[in-house]
Structures are given as structure tokens and as C-alpha cells.
CSV table of C-alpha atoms and ligand atoms in Angstrom, one decimal:
chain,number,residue,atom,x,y,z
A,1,UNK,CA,49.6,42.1,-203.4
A,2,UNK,CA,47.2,44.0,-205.6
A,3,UNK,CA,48.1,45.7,-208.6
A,4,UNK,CA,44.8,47.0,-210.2
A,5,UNK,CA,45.7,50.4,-210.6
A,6,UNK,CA,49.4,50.2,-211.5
A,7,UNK,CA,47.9,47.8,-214.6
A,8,UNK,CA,45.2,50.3,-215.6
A,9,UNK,CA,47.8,52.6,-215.5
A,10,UNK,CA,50.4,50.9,-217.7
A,11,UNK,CA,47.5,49.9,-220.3
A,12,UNK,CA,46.8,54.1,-220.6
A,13,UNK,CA,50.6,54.7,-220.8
A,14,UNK,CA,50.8,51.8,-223.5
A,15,UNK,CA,48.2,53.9,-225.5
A,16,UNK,CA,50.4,56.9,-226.4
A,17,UNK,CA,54.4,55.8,-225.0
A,18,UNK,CA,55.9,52.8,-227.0
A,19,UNK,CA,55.9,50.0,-224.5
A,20,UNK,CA,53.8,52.1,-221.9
A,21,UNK,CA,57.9,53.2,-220.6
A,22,UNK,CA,60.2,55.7,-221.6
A,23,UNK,CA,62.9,53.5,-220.9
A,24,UNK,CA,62.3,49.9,-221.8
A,25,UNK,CA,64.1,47.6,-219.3
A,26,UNK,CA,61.1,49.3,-216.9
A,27,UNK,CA,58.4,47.4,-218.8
A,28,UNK,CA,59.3,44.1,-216.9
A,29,UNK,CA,59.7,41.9,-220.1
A,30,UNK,CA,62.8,40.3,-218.6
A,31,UNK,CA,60.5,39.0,-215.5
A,32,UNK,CA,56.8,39.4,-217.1
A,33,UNK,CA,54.2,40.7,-215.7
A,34,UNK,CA,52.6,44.4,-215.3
A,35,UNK,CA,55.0,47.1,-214.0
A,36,UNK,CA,54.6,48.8,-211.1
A,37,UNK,CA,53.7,52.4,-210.7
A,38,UNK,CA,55.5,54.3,-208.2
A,39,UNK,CA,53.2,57.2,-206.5
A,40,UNK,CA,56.4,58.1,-204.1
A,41,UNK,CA,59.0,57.2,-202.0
A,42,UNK,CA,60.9,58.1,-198.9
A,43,UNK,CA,63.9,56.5,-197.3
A,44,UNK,CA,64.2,53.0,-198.4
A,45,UNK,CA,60.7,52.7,-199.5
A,46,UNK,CA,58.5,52.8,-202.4
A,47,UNK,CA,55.2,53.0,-202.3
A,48,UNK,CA,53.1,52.5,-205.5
A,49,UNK,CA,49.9,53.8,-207.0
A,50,UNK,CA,47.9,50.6,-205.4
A,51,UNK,CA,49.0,51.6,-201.8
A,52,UNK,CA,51.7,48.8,-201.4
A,53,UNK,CA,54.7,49.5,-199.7
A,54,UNK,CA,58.5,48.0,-201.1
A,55,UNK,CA,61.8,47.9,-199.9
A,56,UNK,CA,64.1,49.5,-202.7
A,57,UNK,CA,67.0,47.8,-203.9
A,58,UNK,CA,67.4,49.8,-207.1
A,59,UNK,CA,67.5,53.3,-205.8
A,60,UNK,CA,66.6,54.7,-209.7
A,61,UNK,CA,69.2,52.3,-210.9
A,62,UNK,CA,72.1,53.8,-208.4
A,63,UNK,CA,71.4,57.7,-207.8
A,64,UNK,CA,69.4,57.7,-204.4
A,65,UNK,CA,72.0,56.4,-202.1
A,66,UNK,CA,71.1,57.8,-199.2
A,67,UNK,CA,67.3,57.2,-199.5
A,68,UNK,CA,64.7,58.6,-201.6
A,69,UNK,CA,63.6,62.3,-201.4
A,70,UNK,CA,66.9,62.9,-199.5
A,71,UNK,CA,66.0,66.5,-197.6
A,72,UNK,CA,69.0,68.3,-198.2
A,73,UNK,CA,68.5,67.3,-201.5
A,74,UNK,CA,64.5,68.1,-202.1
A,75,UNK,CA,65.3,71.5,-200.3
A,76,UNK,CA,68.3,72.4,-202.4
A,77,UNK,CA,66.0,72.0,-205.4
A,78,UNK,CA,62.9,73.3,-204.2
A,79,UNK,CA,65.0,76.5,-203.2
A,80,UNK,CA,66.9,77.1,-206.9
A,81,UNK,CA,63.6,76.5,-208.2
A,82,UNK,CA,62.4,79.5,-207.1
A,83,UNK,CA,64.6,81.9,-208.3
A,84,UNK,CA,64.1,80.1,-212.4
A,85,UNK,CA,64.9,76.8,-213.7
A,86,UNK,CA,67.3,77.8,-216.6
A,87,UNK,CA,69.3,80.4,-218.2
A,88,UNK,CA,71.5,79.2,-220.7
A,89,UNK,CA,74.4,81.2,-218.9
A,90,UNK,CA,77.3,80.6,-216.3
A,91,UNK,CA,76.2,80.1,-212.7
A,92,UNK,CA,78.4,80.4,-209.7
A,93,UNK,CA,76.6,76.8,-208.8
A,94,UNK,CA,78.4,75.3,-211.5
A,95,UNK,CA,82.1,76.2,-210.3
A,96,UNK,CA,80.9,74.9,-206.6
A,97,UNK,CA,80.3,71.5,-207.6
A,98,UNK,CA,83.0,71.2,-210.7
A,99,UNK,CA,85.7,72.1,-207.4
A,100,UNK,CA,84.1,69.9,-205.2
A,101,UNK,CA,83.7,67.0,-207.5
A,102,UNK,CA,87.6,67.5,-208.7
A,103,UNK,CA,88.6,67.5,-204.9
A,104,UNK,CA,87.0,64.4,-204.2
A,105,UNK,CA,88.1,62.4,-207.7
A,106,UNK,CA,91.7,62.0,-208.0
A,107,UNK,CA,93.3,62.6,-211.1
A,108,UNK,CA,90.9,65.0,-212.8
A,109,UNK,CA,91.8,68.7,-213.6
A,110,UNK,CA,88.4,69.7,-215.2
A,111,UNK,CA,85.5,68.8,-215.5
A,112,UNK,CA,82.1,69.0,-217.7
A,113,UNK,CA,78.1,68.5,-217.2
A,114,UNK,CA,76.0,66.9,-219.6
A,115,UNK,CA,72.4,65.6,-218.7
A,116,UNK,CA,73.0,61.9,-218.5
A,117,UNK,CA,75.6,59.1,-218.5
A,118,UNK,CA,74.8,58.3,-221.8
A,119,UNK,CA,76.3,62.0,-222.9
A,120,UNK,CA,78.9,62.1,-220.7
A,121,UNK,CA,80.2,58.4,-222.5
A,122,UNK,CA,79.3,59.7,-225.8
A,123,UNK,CA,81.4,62.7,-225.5
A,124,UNK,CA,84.5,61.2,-223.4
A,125,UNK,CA,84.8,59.3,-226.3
A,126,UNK,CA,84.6,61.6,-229.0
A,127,UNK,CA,87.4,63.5,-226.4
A,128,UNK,CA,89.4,60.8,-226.9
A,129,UNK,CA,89.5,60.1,-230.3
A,130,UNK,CA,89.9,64.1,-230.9
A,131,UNK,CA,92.7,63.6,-228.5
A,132,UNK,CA,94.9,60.7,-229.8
A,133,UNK,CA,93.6,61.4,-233.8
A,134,UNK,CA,92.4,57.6,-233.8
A,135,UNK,CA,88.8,56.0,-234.7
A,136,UNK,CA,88.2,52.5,-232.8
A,137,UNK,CA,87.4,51.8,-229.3
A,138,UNK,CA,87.5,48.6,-227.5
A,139,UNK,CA,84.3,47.8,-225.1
A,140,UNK,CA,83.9,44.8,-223.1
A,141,UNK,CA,81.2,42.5,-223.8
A,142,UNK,CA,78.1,43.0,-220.9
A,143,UNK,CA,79.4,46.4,-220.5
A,144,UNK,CA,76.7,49.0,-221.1
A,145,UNK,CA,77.9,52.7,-221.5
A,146,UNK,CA,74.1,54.1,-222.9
A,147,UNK,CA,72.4,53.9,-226.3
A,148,UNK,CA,74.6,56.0,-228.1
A,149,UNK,CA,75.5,54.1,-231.5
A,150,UNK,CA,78.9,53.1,-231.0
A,151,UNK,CA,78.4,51.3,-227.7
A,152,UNK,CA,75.3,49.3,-228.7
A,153,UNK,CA,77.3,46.7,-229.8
A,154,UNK,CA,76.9,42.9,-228.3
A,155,UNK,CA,79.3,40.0,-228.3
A,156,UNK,CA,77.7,37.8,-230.7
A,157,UNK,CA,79.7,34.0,-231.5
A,158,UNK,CA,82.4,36.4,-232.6
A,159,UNK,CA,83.6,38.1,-229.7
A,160,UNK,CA,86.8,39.6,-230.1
A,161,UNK,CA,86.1,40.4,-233.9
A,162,UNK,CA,84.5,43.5,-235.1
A,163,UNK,CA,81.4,44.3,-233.5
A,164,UNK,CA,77.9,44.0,-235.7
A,165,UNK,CA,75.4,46.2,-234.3
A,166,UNK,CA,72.9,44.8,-232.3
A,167,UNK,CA,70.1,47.3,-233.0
A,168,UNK,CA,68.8,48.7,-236.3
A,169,UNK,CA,69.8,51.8,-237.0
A,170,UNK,CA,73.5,51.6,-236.1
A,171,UNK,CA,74.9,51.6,-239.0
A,172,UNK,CA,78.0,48.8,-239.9
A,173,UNK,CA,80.1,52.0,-240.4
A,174,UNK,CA,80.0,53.2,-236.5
A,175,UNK,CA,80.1,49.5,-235.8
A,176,UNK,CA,83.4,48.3,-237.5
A,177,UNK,CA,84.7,50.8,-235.2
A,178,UNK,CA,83.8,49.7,-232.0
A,179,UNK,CA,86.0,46.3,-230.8
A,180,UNK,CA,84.6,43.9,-228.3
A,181,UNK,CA,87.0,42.0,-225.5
A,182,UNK,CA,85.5,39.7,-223.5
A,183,UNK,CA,86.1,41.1,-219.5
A,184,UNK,CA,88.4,40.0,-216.8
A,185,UNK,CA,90.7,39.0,-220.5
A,186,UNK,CA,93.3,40.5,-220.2
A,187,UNK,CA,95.0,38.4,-223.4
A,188,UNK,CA,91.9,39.2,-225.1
A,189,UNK,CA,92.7,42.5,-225.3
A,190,UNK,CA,96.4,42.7,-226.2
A,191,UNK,CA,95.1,40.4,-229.0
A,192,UNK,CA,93.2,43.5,-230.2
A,193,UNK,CA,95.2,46.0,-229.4
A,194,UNK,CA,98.2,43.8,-231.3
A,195,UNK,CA,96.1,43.4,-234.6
A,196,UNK,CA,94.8,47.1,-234.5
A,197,UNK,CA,98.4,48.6,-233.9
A,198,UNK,CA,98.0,52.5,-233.7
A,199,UNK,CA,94.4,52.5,-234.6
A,200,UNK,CA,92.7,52.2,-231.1
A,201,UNK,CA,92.1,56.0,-229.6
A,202,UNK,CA,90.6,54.3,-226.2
A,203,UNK,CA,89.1,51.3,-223.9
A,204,UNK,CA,86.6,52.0,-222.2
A,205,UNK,CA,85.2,49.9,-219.2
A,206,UNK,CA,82.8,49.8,-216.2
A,207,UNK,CA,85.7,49.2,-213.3
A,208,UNK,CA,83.5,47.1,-211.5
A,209,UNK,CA,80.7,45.8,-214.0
A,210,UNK,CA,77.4,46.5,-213.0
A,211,UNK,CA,74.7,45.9,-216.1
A,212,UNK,CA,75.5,42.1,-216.4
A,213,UNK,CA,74.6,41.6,-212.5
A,214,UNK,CA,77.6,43.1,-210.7
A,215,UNK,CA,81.3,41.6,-211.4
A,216,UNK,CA,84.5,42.5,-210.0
A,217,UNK,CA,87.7,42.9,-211.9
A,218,UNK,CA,89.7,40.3,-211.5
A,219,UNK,CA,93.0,41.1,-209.2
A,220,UNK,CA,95.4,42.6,-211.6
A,221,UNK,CA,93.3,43.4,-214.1
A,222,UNK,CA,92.6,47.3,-214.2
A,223,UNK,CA,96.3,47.7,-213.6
A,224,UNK,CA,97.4,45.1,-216.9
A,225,UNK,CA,94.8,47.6,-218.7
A,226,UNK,CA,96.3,50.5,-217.7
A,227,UNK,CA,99.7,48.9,-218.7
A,228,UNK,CA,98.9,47.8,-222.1
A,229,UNK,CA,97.5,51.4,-222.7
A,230,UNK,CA,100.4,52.9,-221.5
A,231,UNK,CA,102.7,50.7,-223.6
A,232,UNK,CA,100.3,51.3,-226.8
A,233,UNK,CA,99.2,55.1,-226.4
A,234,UNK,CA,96.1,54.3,-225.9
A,235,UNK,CA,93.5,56.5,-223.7
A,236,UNK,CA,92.2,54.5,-220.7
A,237,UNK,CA,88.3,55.4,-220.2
A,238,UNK,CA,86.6,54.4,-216.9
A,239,UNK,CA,82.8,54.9,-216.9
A,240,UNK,CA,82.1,55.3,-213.6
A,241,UNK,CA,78.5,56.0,-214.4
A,242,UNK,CA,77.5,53.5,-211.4
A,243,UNK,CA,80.2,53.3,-209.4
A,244,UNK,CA,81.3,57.1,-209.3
A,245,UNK,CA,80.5,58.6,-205.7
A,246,UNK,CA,79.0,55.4,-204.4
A,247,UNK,CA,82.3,52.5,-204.6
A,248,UNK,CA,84.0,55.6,-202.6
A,249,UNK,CA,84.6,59.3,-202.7
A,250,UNK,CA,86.8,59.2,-205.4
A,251,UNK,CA,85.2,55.7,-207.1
A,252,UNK,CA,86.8,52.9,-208.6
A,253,UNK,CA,89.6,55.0,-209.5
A,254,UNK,CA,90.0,55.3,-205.6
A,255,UNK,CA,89.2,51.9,-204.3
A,256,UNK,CA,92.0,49.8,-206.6
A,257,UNK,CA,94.3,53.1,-207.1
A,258,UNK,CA,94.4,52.8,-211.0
A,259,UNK,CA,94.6,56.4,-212.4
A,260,UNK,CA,92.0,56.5,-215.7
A,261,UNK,CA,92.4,59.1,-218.4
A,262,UNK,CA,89.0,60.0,-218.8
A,263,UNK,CA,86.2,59.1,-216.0
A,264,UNK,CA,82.5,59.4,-217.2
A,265,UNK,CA,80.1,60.1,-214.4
A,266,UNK,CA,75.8,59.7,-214.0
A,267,UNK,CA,73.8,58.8,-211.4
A,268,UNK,CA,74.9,59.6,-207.9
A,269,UNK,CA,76.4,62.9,-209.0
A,270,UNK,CA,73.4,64.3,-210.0
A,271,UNK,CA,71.3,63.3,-206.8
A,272,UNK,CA,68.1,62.0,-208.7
A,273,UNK,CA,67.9,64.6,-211.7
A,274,UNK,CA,69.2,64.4,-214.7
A,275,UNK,CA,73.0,64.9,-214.5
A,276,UNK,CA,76.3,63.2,-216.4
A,277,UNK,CA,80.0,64.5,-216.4
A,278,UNK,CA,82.9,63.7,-217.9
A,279,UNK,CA,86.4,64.8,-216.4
A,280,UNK,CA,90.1,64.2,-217.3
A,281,UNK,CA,93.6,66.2,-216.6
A,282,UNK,CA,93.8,69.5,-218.0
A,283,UNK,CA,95.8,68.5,-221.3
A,284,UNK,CA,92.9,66.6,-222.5
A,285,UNK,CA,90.1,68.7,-221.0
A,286,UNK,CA,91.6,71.6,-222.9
A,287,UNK,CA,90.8,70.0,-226.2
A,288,UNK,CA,87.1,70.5,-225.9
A,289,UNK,CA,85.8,73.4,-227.2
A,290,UNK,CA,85.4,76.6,-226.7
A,291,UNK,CA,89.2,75.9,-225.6
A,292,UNK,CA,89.9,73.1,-228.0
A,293,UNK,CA,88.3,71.7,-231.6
A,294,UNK,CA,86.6,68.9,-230.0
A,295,UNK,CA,82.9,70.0,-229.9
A,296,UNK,CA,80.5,68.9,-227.2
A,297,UNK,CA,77.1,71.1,-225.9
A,298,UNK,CA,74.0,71.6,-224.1
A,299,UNK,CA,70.9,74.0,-223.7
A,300,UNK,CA,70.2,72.2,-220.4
A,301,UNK,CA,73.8,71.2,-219.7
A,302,UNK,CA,74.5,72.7,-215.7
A,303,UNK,CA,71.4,73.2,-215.2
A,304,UNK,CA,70.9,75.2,-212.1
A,305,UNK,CA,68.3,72.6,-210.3
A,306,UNK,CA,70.5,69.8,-211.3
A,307,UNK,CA,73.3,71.1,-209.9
A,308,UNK,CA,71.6,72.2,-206.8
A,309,UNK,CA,70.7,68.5,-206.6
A,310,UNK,CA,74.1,67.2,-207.3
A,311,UNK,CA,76.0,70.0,-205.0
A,312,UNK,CA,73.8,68.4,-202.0
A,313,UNK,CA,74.4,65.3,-202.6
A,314,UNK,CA,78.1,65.3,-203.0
A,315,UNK,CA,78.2,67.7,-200.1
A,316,UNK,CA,76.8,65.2,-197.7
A,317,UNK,CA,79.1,62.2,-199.0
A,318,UNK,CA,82.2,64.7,-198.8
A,319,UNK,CA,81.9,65.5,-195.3
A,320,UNK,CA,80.3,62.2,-194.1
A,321,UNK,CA,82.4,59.7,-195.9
A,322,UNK,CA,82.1,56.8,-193.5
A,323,UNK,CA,78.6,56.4,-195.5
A,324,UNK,CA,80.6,54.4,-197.7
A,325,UNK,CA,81.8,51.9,-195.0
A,326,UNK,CA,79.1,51.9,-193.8
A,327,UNK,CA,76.7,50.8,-197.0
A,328,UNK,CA,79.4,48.3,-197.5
A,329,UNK,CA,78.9,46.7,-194.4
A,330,UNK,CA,75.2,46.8,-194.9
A,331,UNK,CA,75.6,45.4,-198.2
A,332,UNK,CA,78.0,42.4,-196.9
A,333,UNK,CA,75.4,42.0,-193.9
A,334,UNK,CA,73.0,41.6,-196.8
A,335,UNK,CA,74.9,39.1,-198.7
A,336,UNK,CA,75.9,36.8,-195.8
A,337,UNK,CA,72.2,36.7,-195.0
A,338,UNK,CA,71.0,35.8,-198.4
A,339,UNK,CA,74.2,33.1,-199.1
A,340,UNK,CA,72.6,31.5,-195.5
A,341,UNK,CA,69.0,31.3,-196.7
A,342,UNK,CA,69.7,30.0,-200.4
A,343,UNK,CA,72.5,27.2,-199.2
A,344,UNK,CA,69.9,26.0,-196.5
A,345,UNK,CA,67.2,25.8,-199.5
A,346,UNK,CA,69.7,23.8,-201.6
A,347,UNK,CA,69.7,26.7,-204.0
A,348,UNK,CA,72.2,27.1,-206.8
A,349,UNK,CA,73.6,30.2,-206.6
A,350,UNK,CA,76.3,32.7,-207.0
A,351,UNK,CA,76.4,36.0,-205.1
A,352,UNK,CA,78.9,38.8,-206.6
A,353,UNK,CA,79.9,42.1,-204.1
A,354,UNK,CA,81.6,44.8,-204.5
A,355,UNK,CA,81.0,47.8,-201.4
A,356,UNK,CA,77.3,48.6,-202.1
A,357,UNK,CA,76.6,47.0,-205.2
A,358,UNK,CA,75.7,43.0,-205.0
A,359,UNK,CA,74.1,40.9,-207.8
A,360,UNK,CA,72.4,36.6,-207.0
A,361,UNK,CA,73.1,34.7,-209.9
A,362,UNK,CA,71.2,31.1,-210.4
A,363,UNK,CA,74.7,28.9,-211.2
A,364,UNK,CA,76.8,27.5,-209.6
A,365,UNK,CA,80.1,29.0,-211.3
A,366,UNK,CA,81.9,31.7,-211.2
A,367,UNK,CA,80.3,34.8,-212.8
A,368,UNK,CA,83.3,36.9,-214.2
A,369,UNK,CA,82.2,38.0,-217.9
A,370,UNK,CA,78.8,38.0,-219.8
A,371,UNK,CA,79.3,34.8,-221.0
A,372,UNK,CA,79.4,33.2,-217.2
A,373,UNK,CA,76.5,35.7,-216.6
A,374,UNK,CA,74.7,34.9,-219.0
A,375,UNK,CA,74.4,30.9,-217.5
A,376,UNK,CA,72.4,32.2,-214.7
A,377,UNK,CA,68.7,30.4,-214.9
A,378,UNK,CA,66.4,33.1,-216.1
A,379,UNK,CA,63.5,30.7,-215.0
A,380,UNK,CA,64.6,31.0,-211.3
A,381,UNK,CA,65.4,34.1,-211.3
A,382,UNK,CA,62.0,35.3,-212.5
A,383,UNK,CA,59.9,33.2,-210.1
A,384,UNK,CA,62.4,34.9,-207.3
A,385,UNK,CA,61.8,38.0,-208.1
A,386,UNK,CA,58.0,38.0,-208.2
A,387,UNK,CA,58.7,36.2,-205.2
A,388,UNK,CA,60.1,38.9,-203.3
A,389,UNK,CA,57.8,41.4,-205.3
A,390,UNK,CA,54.9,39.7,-203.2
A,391,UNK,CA,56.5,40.4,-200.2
A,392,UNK,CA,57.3,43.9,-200.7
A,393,UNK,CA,60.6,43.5,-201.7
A,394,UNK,CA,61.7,45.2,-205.3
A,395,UNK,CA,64.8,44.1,-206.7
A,396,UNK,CA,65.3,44.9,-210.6
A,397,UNK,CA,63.1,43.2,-213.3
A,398,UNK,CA,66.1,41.9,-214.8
A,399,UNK,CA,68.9,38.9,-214.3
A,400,UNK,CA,71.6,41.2,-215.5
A,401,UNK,CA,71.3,44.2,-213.0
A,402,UNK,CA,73.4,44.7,-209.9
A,403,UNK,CA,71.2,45.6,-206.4
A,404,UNK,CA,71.8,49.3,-205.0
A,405,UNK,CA,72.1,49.5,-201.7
A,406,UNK,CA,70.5,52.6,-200.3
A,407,UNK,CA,72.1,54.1,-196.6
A,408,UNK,CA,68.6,54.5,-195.4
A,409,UNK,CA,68.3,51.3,-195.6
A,410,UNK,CA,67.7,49.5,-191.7
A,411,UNK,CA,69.4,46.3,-190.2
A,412,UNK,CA,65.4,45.6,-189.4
A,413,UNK,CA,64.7,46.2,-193.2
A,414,UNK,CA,68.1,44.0,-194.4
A,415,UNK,CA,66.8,41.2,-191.7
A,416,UNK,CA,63.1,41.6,-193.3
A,417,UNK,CA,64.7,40.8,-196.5
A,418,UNK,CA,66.6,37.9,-195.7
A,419,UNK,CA,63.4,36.5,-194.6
A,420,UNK,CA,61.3,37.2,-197.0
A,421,UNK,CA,63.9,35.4,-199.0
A,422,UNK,CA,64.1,32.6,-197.3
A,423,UNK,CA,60.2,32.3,-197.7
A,424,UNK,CA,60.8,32.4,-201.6
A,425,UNK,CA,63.9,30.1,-201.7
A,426,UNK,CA,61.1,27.6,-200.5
A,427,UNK,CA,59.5,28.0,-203.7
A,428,UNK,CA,61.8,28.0,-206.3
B,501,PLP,C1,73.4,53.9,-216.3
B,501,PLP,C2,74.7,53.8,-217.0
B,501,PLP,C3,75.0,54.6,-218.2
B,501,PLP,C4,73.9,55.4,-218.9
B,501,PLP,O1,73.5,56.5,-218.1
B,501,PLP,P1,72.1,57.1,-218.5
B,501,PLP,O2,72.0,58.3,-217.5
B,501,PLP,O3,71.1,56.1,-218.3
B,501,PLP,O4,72.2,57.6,-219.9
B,501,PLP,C5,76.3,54.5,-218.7
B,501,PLP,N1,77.2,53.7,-218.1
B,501,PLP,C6,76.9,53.0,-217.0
B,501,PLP,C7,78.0,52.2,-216.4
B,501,PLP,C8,75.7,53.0,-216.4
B,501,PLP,O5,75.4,52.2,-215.4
């Protein structure tokens, strides 16, 4: 494939925005190479600014899961549009999706917009340690909850110590705060919550992981976290940033019947634009302000496009819920096809699945943490996916990213891929 124009266009972009990207992971450093520039989409397809057609597997990282430029969606915006973009004030809109997305979530009494997961993280956890009057958190290594400061914190050779940042300009204050478990360890984390007795306001976790490729929780697990919460009066946070509206109606929460205190929501709920949430029961929603003294805002927050967007959206996976069977059998079609193709090419590999979210990992073990993720061979992965890029096939530019599957996606399209896989399992 050619790429002249998408590199002319990244060296203008590099010019005047830092890396050429306004969000880095986009720049391709994990896999090299010039990134691509996307002119449009429809359906299941990209198609960039050098005329090259790709199969989508990332989906904007989650939010276009029934295909790109999704009509009821585009028309639902195009409509609001018309009658202004923003007030600043209520709008019925806003009501409409808050009841739809609290009949479709179980265990949530209220809910509230913010522009992006990393908000809606940012402010569940300020929630909860307004709610319980504590200060540290425990996060899971490999689990990513935005850039706010308190989450950009890696396991380094000390794990399940205090976190050090792992970016200037978080300061060792905010860090100390923020305690780092490793996932799927369920001792692990009594150990922390044991030697930071009534200090820990919350845990927060991805139910199913899905920024360290995608890993399940092992069997038990969510429920021995919900246990050891319950037994230490700790808040249980699930960011269901990814796995919100797309796992099932009612997410993660739905699928292993674990009730969370507070869910943080992105991505599918706001249909393509910019939308996060955050939800809970009413006796810790009723702590934010203007009702409570826990402060949290936005000029753009409920914005009446984004909602439009994110009404459609939910709207069509409310009353059509076999979508989510449906991707998942897609998505397992997908894997079976792929484990076929690598074992005949005597290809190491691991392939992770959870309903539409599936991740291929270069090693032969299991992957159930960062640390097993992080095994993978970086090497093979990067001459895979430029691999698959050749053959119109865009998976993301990264070793540690899950796969969206998209419903507009085709059995012809799945059966393309497999091929085209099986072509670049001959060269790796
Ligand atoms: C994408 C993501 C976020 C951050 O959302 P942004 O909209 O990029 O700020 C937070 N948590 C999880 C689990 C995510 O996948």
C-alpha cells in the first residue's frame, strides 16, 4: 500500500502538534512507521487520505460498535445541530438518556455527564473519597483509567508498594496515594488493604482488562473484590469505560452479576463524540454538588450534540439487544479462525476473549496480569501488524490494546481477515 499523503500529512501535523497527534499512542511509536490518516469511514471500513481501504478493528478505541457513521447516529447529530450546539442550561435530552442509561445499568440511581472517560474516573474517585472521608486508592497494574495524575502510576519492581509516578509532573504527593495490586491477585490486595487499615476510600478496576491486550478476571475474582470491600468499607469502583454498553446492556456489572459502587462510563455511551459518566445509588450520587459538597463541573458537560449522539446509540442497543450475542459470536468466529491460522504457522501465541473484545499475544503462557502481558514479543507483534496493515487490515499500533469488534463487521470481512492472516503468519 501507498502512504504518500498520509506521511506528508503527519510531517505538517508534526510542525505545529507535539508528535504530529493529539493523543500519542496514535503516532505508531509502539509499531514504527508513519501513521495513517483517516479521510472517512463507513461501516467496518476506513478509508485514508491515500485512497486505501481497511478493515477496522479498533472502532475509535471502542465507541463505533455498530459501524462507523452509524445513521441514526449522524442524523440525531446533524438534527440537534441545527437548533445550536450549546447552552450551558438543562435540556430535556439530558433526562432522556440519564433514564435510559439507569434502566439499562443495574444498580445505579443517578447519573452524571462529563466529556470523557478520563473525567468521569477522575471524578468517581474524588466521589469516593468525599464519600468514605479516606485518601488512597488501589489500581491494578496494566490498568489505564486516563491521564489524570493519580492513575498515571505503573508497577515498577515494587509492585504492591506505593506507587512512584511514572510521568513528570505528578507529583510524589498524589502518588503516595495511589496503591498498585497486581490483577487477577486477589492476596495481593488484602495485603494492601491489611497494611492500609481504614485508609483506602476505593479500588478501582477495568472488570475485564482491556489496555494491556484484553484479560479476563479470573473466576472468583470480582466477587473476592467485592467481598474484601464489603468486609473493609471500602467503595468498589468499576471503570467500565470499555466495557460499558458493549460486554452487554448493563456491562461487566451485568455479565458476572457483581454489583459496583461506582461505574465510570466513555466510549460507547457517547456514540463517537465526546462523552463520559459516572453513576452510583442515590446515597452516594447525592454527595456531589449542587446536592452534596463533593464538587465536580462542566461548560460542555451534557452537551446537547453529544447526547443526541449517545441517546441514539443506546437507543438502538436497548431495543436490539441481541447485537450483543451476536458481536460475541462474531468475535469467537474471529478467534477460532485466527487460533487455526497461527497453530498451522507454528506460531507462538495466546489469544484472550471476552464477548467482543479479543487481544493475540506472541507467548505461549497464560496472559492474566501486565506482567504475563508484558512477555508477549514486541518484535512479532510489530512485523504482524504492518503485516495485516499491507493487507488492509487495521488492528491497533500497539501490543497492549484489545481489538473492537464492530457489528457491521461481515462473516465475508472476518473470513478476509483470517486470511490475510494466515498470509502474514507466513512471515513472521
Ligand atoms: C479509554 C479509557 C479511559 C479514558 O477515556 P478517555 O475518553 O480517553 O479519557 C478510561 N478507562 C478505560 C478503561 C478506558 O478504556
Amino acid at each position: 500500500m501507498i502512504y504518500t499523503r498520509s506521511s506528508a500529512l503527519f510531517v505538517q501535523a508534526e510542525k505545529v502538534i507535539p508528535g504530529g497527534v493529539n493523543s500519542p499512542v496514535r503516532a505508531f511509536k509502539g509499531v514504527g512507521g508513519t501513521p495513517i490518516f483517516v479521510k472517512e469511514a463507513k461501516g467496518a471500513y476506513l478509508y485514508d487520505e491515500d485512497g486505501n481501504r481497511l478493515i477496522d478493528y479498533i472502532n475509535s478505541w471502542g465507541p463505533m460498535i455498530l459501524g462507523h457513521a452509524f445513521e441514526p447516529v449522524v442524523n440525531a447529530v446533524i438534527e440537534k445541530a441545527k437548533k445550536g450546539t450549546s447552552f450551558g442550561m438543562p435540556t430535556e435530552i439530558e433526562t432522556e438518556i440519564a433514564e435510559l442509561a439507569v434502566s439499562m445499568v443495574p444498580n445505579i440511581d443517578k447519573i452524571r455527564f462529563v466529556n470523557s472517560g478520563t473525567e468521569a474516573c477522575m471524578s468517581a474517585v474524588r466521589l469516593a473519597r468525599g464519600f468514605t472521608g479516606k485518601d488512597k486508592i488501589i489500581k491494578f497494574a496494566g490498568c489505564y483509567h486516563g491521564h489524570s495524575d493519580s492513575f498515571l502510576i505503573q508497577a515498577g519492581s515494587g509492585a504492591s508498594t506505593f506507587g512512584t509516578p511514572n510521568s513528570p509532573g505528578v507529583t510524589k504527593g498524589t502518588a503516595k496515594d495511589t496503591l498498585l495490586a497486581r490483577y487477577n491477585d486477589i492476596d495481593n490486595v488484602n495485603e494492601l488493604i491489611q497494611a492500609n487499615k481504614n485508609e483506602i476510600a476505593c479500588i478501582i478496576i477495568e472488570p475485564v482488562a482491556g489496555n494491556m491486550g484484553c484479560i479476563p478476571p479470573a473466576k472468583g475474582f470480582l466477587k473476592a473484590l467485592r467481598d474484601l470491600c464489603d468486609a473493609n468499607d471500602v467503595l468498589l469502583v468499576f471503570d467500565e469505560v470499555m466495557t460499558g454498553f458493549r460486554l452487554a446492556k448493563g456491562g461487566a456489572q451485568e455479565l458476572y452479576n457483581i454489583n459496583a459502587d461506582i461505574v465510570c462510563f466513555g466510549k460507547v455511551i457517547g456514540g463517537g463524540l465526546p462523552v463520559g459518566a459516572f453513576a452510583a445509588r442515590n446515597e452516594i450520587m447525592n454527595q456531589l454538588a449542587p446536592l452534596g459538597p463533593v464538587y465536580q463541573a462542566g461548560t460542555l458537560s451534557g452537551n446537547p450534540l453529544a447526547m443526541a449522539a449517545g441517546l441514539a446509540m443506546l437507543t438502538e442497543l436497548n431495543t436490539k439487544d441481541e447485537i450483543f450475542e451476536r458481536l460475541a459470536r462474531k468475535t469467537e468466529y474471529l478467534h477460532n479462525g485466527i487460533t487455526k491460522v497461527l497453530t498451522g504457522n507454528n506460531i507462538t501465541h495466546t489469544i484472550n476473549r471476552v464477548g467482543s473484545m479479543v487481544s493475540v499475544h506472541f507467548d505461549e503462557g497464560a496472559v492474566i496480569d501486565f506482567e504475563t502481558a508484558a512477555k508477549g514479543n514486541n518484535e512479532t507483534f510489530k512485523k504482524f501488524f504492518h503485516g495485516l496493515l499491507n493487507e488492509g487490515i487495521y488492528i491497533a499500533p500497539s501490543a497492549f490494546e484489545t481489538w473492537f469488534i464492530t457489528d457491521a463487521l461481515t462473516y465475508e470481512d472476518l473470513d478476509f481477515t483470517i486470511n490475510a492472516i494466515n498470509k502474514v503468519a507466513k512471515t513472521l
